[in-house]
Every structure is written in structure tokens, then in C-alpha cells.
Coordinates of C-alpha atoms and ligand atoms in Angstrom, one line a residue:
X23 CA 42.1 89.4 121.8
X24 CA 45.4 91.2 122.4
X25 CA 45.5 94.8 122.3
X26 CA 48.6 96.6 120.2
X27 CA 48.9 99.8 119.5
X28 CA 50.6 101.1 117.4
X29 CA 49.6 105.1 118.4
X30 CA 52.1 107.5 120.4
X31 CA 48.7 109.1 122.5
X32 CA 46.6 105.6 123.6
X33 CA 45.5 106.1 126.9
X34 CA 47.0 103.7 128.5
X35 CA 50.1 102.2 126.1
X36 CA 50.4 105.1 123.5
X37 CA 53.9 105.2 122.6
X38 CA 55.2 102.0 123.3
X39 CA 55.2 100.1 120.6
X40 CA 56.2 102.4 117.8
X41 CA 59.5 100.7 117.0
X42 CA 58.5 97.7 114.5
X43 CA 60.9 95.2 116.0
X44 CA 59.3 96.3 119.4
X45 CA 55.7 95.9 118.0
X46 CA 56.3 92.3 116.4
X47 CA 58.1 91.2 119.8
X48 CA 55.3 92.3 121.5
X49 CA 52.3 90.9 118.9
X50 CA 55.0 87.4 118.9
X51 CA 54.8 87.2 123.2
X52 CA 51.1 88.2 123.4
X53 CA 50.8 85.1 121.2
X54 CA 53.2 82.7 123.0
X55 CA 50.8 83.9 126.3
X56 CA 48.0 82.4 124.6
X57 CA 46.2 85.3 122.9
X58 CA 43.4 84.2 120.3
X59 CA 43.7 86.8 118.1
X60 CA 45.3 90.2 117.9
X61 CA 44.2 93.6 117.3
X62 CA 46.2 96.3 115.7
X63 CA 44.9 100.1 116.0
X64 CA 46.7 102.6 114.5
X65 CA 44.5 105.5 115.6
X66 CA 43.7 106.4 119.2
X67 CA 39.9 106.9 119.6
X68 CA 40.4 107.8 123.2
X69 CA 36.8 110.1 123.4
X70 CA 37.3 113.8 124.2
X71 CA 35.1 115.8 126.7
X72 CA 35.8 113.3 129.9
X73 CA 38.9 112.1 131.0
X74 CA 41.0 112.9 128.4
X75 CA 40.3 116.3 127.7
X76 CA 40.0 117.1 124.2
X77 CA 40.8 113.6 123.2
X78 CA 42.8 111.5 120.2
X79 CA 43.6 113.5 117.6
X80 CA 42.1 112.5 114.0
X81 CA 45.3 110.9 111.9
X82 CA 44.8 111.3 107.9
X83 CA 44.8 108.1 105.8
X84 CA 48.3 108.0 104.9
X85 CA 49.8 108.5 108.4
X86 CA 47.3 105.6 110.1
X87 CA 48.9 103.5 106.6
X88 CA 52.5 104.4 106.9
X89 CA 52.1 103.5 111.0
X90 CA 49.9 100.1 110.0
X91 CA 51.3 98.4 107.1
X92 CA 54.9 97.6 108.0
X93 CA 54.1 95.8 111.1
X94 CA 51.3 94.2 109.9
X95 CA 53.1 92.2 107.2
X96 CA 56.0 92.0 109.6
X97 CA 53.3 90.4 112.1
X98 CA 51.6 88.2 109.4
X99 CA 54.8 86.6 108.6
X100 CA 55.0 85.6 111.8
X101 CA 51.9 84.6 113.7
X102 CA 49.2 82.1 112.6
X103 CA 46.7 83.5 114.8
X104 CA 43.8 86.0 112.9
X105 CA 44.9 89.5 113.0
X106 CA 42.3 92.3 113.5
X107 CA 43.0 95.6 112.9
X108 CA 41.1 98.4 114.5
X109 CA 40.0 101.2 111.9
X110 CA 37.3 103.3 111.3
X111 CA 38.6 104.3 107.5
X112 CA 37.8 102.3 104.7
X113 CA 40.8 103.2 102.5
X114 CA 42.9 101.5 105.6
X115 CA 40.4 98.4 106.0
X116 CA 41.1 97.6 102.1
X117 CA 44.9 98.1 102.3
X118 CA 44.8 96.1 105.7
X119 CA 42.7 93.3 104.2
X120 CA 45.1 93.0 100.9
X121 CA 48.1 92.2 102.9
X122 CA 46.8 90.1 105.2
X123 CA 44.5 91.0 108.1
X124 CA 41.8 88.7 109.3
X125 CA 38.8 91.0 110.1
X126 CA 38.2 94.7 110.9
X127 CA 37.3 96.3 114.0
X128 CA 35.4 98.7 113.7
X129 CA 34.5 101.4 116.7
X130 CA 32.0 103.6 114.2
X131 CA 29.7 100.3 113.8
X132 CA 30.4 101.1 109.5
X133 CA 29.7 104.8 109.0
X134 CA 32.1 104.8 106.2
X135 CA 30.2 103.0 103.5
X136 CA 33.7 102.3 101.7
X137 CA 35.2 100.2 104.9
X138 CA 31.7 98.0 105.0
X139 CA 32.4 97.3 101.1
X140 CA 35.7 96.6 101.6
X141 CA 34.4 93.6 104.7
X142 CA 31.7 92.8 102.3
X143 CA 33.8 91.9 98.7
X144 CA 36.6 89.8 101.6
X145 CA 33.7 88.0 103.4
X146 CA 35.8 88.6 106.4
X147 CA 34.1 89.2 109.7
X148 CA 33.7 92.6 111.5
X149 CA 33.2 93.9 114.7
X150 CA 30.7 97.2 115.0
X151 CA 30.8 98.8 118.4
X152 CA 28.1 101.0 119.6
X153 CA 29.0 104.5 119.7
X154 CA 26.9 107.8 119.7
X155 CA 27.8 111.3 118.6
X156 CA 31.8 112.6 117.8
X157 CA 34.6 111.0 119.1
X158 CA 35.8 114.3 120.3
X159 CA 32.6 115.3 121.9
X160 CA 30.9 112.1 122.7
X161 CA 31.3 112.3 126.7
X162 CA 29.3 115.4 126.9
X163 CA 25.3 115.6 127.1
X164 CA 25.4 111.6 127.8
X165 CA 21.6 110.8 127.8
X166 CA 19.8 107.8 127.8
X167 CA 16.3 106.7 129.1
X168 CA 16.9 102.8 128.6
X169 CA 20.3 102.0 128.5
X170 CA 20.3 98.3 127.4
X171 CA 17.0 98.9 125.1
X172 CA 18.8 102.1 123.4
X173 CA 22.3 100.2 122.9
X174 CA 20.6 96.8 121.5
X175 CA 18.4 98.8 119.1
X176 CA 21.1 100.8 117.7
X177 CA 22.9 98.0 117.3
X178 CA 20.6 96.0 115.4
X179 CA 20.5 99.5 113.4
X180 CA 23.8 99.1 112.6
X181 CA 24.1 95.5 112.0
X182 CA 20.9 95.8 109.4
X183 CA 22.9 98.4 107.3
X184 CA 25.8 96.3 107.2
X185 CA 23.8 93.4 105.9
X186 CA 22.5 95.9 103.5
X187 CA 26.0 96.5 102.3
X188 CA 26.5 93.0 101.5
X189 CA 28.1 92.1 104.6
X190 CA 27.2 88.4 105.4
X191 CA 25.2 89.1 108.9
X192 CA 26.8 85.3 110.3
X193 CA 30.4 87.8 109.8
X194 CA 29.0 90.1 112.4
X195 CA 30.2 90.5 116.1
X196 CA 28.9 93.4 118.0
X197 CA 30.3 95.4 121.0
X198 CA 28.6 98.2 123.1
X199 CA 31.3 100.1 123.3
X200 CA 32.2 100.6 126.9
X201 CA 33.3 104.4 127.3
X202 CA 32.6 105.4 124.8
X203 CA 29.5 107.6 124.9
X204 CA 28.9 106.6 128.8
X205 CA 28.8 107.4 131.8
X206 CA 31.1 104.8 134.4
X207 CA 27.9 103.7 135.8
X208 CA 26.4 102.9 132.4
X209 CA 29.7 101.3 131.7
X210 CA 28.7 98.9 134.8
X211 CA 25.1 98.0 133.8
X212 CA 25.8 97.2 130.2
X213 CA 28.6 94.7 132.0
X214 CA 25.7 93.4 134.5
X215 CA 23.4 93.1 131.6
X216 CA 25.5 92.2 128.7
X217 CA 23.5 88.6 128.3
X218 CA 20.3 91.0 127.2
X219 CA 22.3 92.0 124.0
X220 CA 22.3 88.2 122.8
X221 CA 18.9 88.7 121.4
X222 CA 20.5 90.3 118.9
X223 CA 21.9 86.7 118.0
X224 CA 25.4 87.9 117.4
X225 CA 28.6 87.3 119.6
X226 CA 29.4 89.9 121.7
X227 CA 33.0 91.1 121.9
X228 CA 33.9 93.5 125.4
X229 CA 36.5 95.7 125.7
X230 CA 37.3 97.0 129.3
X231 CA 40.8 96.8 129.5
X232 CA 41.9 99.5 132.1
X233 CA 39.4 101.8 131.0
X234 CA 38.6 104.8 133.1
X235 CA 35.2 103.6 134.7
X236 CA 37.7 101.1 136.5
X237 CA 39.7 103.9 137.9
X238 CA 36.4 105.4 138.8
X239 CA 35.3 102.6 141.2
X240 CA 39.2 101.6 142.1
X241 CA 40.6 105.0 142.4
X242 CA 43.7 103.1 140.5
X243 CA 45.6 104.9 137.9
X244 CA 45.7 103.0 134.2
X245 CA 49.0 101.2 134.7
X246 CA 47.9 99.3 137.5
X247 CA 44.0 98.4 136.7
X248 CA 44.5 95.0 136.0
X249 CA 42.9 93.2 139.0
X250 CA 39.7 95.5 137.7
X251 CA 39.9 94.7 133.8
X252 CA 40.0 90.8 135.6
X253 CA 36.9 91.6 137.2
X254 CA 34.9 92.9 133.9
X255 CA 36.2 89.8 132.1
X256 CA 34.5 87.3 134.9
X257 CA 31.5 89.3 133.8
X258 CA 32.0 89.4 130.4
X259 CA 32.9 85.5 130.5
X260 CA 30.0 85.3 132.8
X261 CA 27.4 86.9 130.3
X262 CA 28.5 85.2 127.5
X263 CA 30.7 87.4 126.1
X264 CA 32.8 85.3 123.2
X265 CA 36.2 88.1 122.8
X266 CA 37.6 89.9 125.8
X267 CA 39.7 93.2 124.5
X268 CA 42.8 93.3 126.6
X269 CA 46.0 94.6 126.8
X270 CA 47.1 92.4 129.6
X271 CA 47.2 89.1 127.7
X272 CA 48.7 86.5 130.3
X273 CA 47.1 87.1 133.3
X274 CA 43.6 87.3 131.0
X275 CA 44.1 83.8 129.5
X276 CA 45.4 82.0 133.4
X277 CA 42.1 83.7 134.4
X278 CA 39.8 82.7 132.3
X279 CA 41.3 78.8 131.9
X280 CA 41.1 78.7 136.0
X281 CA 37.6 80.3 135.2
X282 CA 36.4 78.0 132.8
X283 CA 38.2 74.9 134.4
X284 CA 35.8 75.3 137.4
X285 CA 33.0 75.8 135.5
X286 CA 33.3 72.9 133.8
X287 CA 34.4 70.8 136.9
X288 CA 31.8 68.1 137.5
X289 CA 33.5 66.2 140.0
X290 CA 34.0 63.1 138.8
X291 CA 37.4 61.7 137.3
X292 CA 37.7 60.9 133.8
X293 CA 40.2 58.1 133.4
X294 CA 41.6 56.8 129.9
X295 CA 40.5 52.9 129.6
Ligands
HH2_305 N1 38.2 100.3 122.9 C1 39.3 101.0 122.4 C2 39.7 100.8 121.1 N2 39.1 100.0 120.3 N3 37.4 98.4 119.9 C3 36.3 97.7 120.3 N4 35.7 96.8 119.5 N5 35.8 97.8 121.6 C4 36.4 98.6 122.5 O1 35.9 98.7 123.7 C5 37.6 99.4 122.1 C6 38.0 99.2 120.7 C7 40.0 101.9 123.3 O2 41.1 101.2 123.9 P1 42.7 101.4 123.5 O3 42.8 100.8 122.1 O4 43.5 100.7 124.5 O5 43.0 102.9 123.5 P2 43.1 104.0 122.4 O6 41.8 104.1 121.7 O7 43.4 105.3 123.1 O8 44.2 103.6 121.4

């Protein structure tokens, strides 16, 4: 899944890609490098408290629209590929859905009620990423007694009410939300342990992408933690993850094909008869 954002304050691409023309190039080339799908976000959610002080700034319905729409339709035009778009508002999930998006992503795992109607009347599918607390406070008084237990639980939490909804539960792909919420060491183990979230029975989706628990271990600033987001997709791939999150889209898809090419390499030749 290729990251585009379409934000002037993301943490590590905000401002980039707020020309259209610039943003469809972009969406166009992450495709041509062999992206899956695509995810447009037209809110930061960086979390506030941590690493980036008070955090992203909440955008009003109309200004997340006016910075969505255009390059949405521009993109849908133009790809085949499913688009995601990355909202926690259910007025933007609707308007999103009517002009063409795929499936929502949603970093609030559903607490608007409007935005899991709006998945539920599509039937399209939805990713709900664990998350405790206020965006702009969620980095502060960090607690938990049993990491993996605590995410899986509220997760399952989260995936009942959006079955309740009317969401169709085989629609469902869940994240634990790396960073947000955690500390970079809990970041790690829910990486080292992501396989324990399958009993959940849903695909897991991981986004790592340059975060700051990579800086943490690398000491490398954001613009140049690639070699670490590769690392937390071998252990993503490794775990069973079924979407990697990234903003570095070639290098992502050469790893993993090497990746997957060796795991599947049994040593003997297959010749056409
Ligand atoms: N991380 C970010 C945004 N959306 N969605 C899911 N499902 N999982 C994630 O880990 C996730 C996400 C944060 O990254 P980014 O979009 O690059 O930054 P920003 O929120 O500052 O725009």
C-alpha cells in the first residue's frame, strides 16, 4: 500500500504533494513501481505529546474535502489499482466512497458511527487500527500491563461494533497501530509478535514506514529511514502481515519479491514440457 499525502504537516512527506498534477504523478509512479493499492490521507494524525510536540492539527470536514476530492477522481481516472483513503470522518468516507474510493482507512478503529454506516451500505472493506486516548494527547501516560493481550482485545472490541453496524466482518482488516499510543519499545514487540493478533482471524495490515521508533533504534532522521522501514516489513512479511503501509514503494516491492522468491525456492527446476 502506497502512502500519499495529501497534508502540508505529515511527518515525514507533508507538503509535497499538494499540487494535483504532482499528487497524480506521484499516485501514477507508485503504481508503475508495483504498489497494490494506494492510500490517500488528507489529515495528518501525527500524535502530539512525543515527538512531534503538540501534534497534527484537527482539519474541519470541508477543508480535508476540498484537499481529497480533486485528486481522488483525478487518480481514479487513472489507476486501476483500489484506492484507500485514510479518514477518520464519516462525512469524508461517504463523499470518498461516491466518487470512487475502494475502502476506508480508518486510524479511530470506527468511533464515528456515520463513517462505519457509510463502509456498511458500500460493503466495501475497512481497516480499523488500534488506538487509545486523543490524538493530541495519546503519547503521554502510555500504560499497559499486556501489550499484545490489551491490543488484540481492543481490537476484537472494535471489530464486534463494526459488525454491529452492519459492517460485513469478512470486510475487516485490522492494524495495531504502531505509534500511535506506544512506547518505541512496544512498537517492537507488537512487530515481534504480530502473528498472536491472527487469532483475531482478520488480516493484519502494518504501517511502519519511517516512523519514529525507527529513528529511536537507528538514530536516523525520517528522510533517510528506509533500510529500517525494510527491516519492519521482513517482520511484518515474516508474521504474516497481508498490507505493508509505505511511503517508499520501490524498494518495498524489490524487497519483498527477493523476499518471497527465497521463501518459496525449493530447489528444484521447473521446466515447461
Ligand atoms: N500511520 C499513519 C497514518 N495512517 N493508517 C494505518 N492503518 N496504520 C498506520 O500505521 C498509519 C495510518 C501515519 O503515517 P503518515 O500518513 O505517513 O503520517 P501523517 O499521519 O503525519 O500524515
Amino acid at each position: 500500500m502506497g502512502v500519499l499525502n495529501l497534508t502540508p504537516d505529515s511527518f515525514s512527506d507533508g507538503g509535497l504533494w499538494l499540487d494535483t498534477r504532482r499528487a497524480v504523478e506521484h499516485a501514477i509512479s507508485m503504481v508503475s513501481q508495483g504498489a497494490d493499492l494506494l492510500d490517500l490521507g488528507a489529515e495528518s494524525t501525527r500524535p502530539g505529546g512525543g515527538v512531534y510536540g503538540s501534534g497534527a492539527q484537527r482539519v474541519p470536514v470541508a477543508e480535508e474535502l476540498r484537499r481529497l476530492l480533486p485528486v481522488l477522481e483525478a487518480i481514479r481516472e487513472q489507476v486501476s489499482v483500489p484506492i484507500s483513503v485514510d479518514t477518520r470522518k464519516g462525512k469524508v468516507a461517504q463523499e470518498a466512497l461516491a466518487v470512487g474510493a475502494d475502502l476506508i482507512n480508518d486510524i479511530s478503529a470506527g468511533s464515528d458511527p456515520q463513517l462505519l454506516a457509510a463502509v456498511a451500505e458500500s460493503g466495501c472493506p475497512v481497516v480499523l487500527m488500534h488506538s487509545r486516548g486523543r490524538l493530541r494527547s495519546m503519547q503521554r501516560r502510555i500504560r499497559f500491563a499486556d501489550l499484545l493481550g490489551e491490543v488484540r482485545a481492543e481490537l476484537a472490541t472494535a471489530v464486534s461494533r463494526a459488525v454491529e453496524a452492519g459492517v460485513d466482518r469478512q470486510q475487516i482488516v485490522i492494524d495495531p497501530g504502531l505509534g500511535f499510543g506506544k512506547l518505541g519499545h512496544q512498537n517492537l514487540e507488537l512487530l515481534r509478535r504480530l502473528e498472536e493478533l491472527s487469532s483475531l482471524g482478520r488480516p493484519v495490515l502494518i504501517g511502519a514506514s519511517r516512523k519514529s521508533f525507527i529513528g529511536d533504534v537507528t538514530e536516523a532522521p525520517v528522510d533517510e529511514r528506509l533500510a529500517g522501514s525494510l527491516a519492519t516489513v521482513a517482520w511484518a512479511a515474516h508474521q504474516g502481515a497481508a498490507i505493508v503501509r509505505v511511503h517508499d514503494v520501490a524498494e518495498t516491492v524489490q524487497f519483498l519479491r527477493t523476499w518471497r522468491a527465497i521463501a518459496e525456492a525449493s530447489g528444484e527446476r521447473h521446466e515447461s514440457v
